[in-house]
Short mmCIF file of C-alpha atoms in Angstrom, two decimals:
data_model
loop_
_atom_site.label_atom_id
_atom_site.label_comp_id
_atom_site.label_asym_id
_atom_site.label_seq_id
_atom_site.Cartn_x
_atom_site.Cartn_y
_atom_site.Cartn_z
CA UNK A 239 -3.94 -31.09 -4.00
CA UNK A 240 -2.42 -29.62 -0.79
CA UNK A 241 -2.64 -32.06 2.37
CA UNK A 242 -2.55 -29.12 4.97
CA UNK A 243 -5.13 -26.56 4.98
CA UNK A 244 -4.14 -22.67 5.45
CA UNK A 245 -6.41 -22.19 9.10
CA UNK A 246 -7.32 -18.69 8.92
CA UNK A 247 -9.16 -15.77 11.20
CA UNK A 248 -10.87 -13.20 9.65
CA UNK A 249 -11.14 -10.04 11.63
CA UNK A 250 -13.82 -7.49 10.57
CA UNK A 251 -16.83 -5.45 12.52
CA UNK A 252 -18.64 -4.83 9.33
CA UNK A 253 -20.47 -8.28 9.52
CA UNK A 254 -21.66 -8.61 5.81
CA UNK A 255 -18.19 -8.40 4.97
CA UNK A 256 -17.06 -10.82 7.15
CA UNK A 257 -19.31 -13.18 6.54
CA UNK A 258 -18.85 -12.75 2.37
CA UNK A 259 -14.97 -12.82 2.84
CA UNK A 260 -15.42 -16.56 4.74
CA UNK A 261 -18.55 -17.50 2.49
CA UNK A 262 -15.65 -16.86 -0.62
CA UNK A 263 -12.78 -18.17 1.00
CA UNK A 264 -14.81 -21.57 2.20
CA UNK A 265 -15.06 -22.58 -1.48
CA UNK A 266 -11.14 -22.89 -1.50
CA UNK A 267 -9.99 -26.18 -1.41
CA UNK A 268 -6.42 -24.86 0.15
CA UNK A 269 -8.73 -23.04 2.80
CA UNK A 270 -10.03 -23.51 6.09
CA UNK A 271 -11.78 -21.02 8.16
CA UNK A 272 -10.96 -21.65 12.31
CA UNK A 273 -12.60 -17.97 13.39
CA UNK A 274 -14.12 -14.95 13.35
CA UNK A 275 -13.53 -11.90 14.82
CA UNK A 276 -15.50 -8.37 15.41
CA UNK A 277 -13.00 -6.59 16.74
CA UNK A 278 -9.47 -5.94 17.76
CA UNK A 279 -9.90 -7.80 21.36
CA UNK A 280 -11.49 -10.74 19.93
CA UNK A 281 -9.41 -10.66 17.52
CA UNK A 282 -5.98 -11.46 19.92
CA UNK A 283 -8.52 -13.70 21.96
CA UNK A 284 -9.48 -16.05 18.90
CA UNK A 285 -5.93 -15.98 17.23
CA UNK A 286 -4.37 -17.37 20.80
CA UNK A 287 -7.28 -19.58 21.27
CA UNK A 288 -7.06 -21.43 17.55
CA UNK A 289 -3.71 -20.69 16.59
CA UNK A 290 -4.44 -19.68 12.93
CA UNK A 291 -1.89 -19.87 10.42
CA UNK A 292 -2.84 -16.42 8.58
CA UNK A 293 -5.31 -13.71 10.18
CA UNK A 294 -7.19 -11.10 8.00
CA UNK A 295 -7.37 -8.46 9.71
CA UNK A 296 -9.63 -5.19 9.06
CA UNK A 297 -7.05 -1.79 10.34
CA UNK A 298 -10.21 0.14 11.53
CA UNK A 299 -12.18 -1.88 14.34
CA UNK A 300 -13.35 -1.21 18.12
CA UNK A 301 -12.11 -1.27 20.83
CA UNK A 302 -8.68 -2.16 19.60
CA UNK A 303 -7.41 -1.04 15.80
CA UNK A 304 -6.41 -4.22 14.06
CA UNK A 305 -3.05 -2.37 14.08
CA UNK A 306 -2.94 -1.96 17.48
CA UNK A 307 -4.49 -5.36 17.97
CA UNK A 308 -1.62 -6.94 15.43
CA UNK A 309 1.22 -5.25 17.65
CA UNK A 310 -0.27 -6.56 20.64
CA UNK A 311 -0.30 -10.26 19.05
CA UNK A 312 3.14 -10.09 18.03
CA UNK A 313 4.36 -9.74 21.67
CA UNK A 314 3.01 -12.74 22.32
CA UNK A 315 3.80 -14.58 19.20
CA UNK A 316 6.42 -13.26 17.01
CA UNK A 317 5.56 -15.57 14.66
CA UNK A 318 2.19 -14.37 13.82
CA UNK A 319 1.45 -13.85 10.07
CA UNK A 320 -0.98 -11.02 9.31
CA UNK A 321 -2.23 -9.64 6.06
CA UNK A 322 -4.52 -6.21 6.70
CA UNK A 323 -7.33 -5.80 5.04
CA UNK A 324 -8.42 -1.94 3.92
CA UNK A 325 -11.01 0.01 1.54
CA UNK A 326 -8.37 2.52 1.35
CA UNK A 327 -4.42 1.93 -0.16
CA UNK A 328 -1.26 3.99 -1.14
CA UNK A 329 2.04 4.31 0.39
CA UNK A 330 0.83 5.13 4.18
CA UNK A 331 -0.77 2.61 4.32
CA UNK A 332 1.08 0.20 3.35
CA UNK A 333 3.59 1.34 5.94
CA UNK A 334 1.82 1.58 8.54
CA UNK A 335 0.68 -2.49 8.58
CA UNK A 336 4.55 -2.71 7.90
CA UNK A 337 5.33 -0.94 10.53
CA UNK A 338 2.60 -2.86 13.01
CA UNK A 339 4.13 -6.31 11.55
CA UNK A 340 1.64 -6.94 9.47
CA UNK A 341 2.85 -9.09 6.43
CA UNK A 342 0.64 -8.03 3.98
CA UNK A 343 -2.00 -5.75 2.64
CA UNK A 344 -4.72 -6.40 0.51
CA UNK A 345 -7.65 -3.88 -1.02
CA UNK A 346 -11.07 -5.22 0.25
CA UNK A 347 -12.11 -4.89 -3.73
CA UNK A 348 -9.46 -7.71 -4.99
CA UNK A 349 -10.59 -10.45 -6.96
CA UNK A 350 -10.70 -13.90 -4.95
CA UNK A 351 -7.92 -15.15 -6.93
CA UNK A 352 -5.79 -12.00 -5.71
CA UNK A 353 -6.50 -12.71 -2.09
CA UNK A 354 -5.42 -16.65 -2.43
CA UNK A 355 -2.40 -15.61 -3.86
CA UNK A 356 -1.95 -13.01 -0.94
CA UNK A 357 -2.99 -15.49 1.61
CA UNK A 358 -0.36 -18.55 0.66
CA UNK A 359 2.54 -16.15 -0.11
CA UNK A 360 2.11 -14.64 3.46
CA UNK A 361 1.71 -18.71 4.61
CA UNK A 362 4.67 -19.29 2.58
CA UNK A 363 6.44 -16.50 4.27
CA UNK A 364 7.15 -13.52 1.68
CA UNK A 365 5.06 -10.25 2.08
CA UNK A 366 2.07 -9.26 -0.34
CA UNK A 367 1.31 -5.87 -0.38
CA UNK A 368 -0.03 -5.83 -3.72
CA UNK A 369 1.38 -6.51 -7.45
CA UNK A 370 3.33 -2.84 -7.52
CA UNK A 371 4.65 -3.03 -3.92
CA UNK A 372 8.18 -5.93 -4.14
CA UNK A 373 10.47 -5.96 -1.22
CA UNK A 374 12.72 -3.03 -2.76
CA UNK A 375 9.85 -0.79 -3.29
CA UNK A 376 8.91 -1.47 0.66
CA UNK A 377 12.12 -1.20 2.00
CA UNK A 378 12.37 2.16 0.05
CA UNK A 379 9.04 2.96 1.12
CA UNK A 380 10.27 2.66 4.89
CA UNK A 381 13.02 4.35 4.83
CA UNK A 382 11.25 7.12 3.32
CA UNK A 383 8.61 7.27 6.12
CA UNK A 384 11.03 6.43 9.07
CA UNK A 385 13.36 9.75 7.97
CA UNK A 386 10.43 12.07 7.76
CA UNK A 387 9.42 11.29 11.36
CA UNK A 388 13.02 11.36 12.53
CA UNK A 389 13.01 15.03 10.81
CA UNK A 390 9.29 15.99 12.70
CA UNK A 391 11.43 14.29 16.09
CA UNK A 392 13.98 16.74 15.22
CA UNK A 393 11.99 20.21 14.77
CA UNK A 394 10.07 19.61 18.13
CA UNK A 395 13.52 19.11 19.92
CA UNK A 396 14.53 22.74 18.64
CA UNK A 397 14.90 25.10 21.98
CA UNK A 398 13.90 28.56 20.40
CA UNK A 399 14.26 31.87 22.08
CA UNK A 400 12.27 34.93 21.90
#
């Protein structure tokens, strides 16, 4: 058995899944739950308050986005490890936690052995974005993304005349 509990935050504003996502993840012995959050706000609030080792954060919340709340966080602490949580998946997704710094991205419909596994490779500092998505397949995945918005950048810097 593990000596050091993973101290996690769970950020989420749709309460009943909050509270199921910490009811699960309290029956895991290499678990411990410091905080909760509602939204993006309290979500930077908590995480400098408790220090967490992982934070699951929802990308869709008020006030701030955990995206833009993530980004925020890792100004202050670079060292911040962050797995998103979303209903939704697919290649945009995934890189646009990348892009925000998040480590990680999980399906909210993942069994509870698929989310420990997520949570103590992003501890152990890899990435999870899911079984299909390695480190090859991400870095692809960026550089894919980054040159189509250079090429939008590019077509609204055109000067055209009459």
């Amino acid at each position: 058995m593990r000596e050091k509990k993973i101290k996690i935050l769970v950020a989420d504003d749709h309460e009943l899944f909050r509270k199921g996502l910490i009811s699960l993840l309290r029956d895991e012995e290499t678990i411990q739950i410091l905080a909760e959050a509602n939204n993006g706000k309290d979500l930077i609030y908590k995480y400098l308050k408790y220090k967490p080792d992982v934070v699951l954060s929802d990308i869709s919340m008020p006030e701030l986005s955990g995206l833009e709340a993530v980004t925020t966080l890792l100004e202050t602490d670079p060292e911040a490890k962050v797995i998103f949580l979303s209903m939704f998946a697919g290649d945009e997704y995934v890189y646009h936690c990348y892009n925000a710094g998040g480590l990680g991205l999980i399906n909210k419909d993942i069994s509870a052995e698929e989310l420990v596994k997520a949570i103590t490779s992003v501890y152990n500092g890899q990435k999870y974005f899911g079984k299909e998505y390695n480190e090859i397949k991400i870095k692809e995945l960026v550089q894919q993304y980054q040159k189509q918005e250079n090429e939008k950048v590019e077509i609204k810097d055109v000067d055209f005349t009459e």
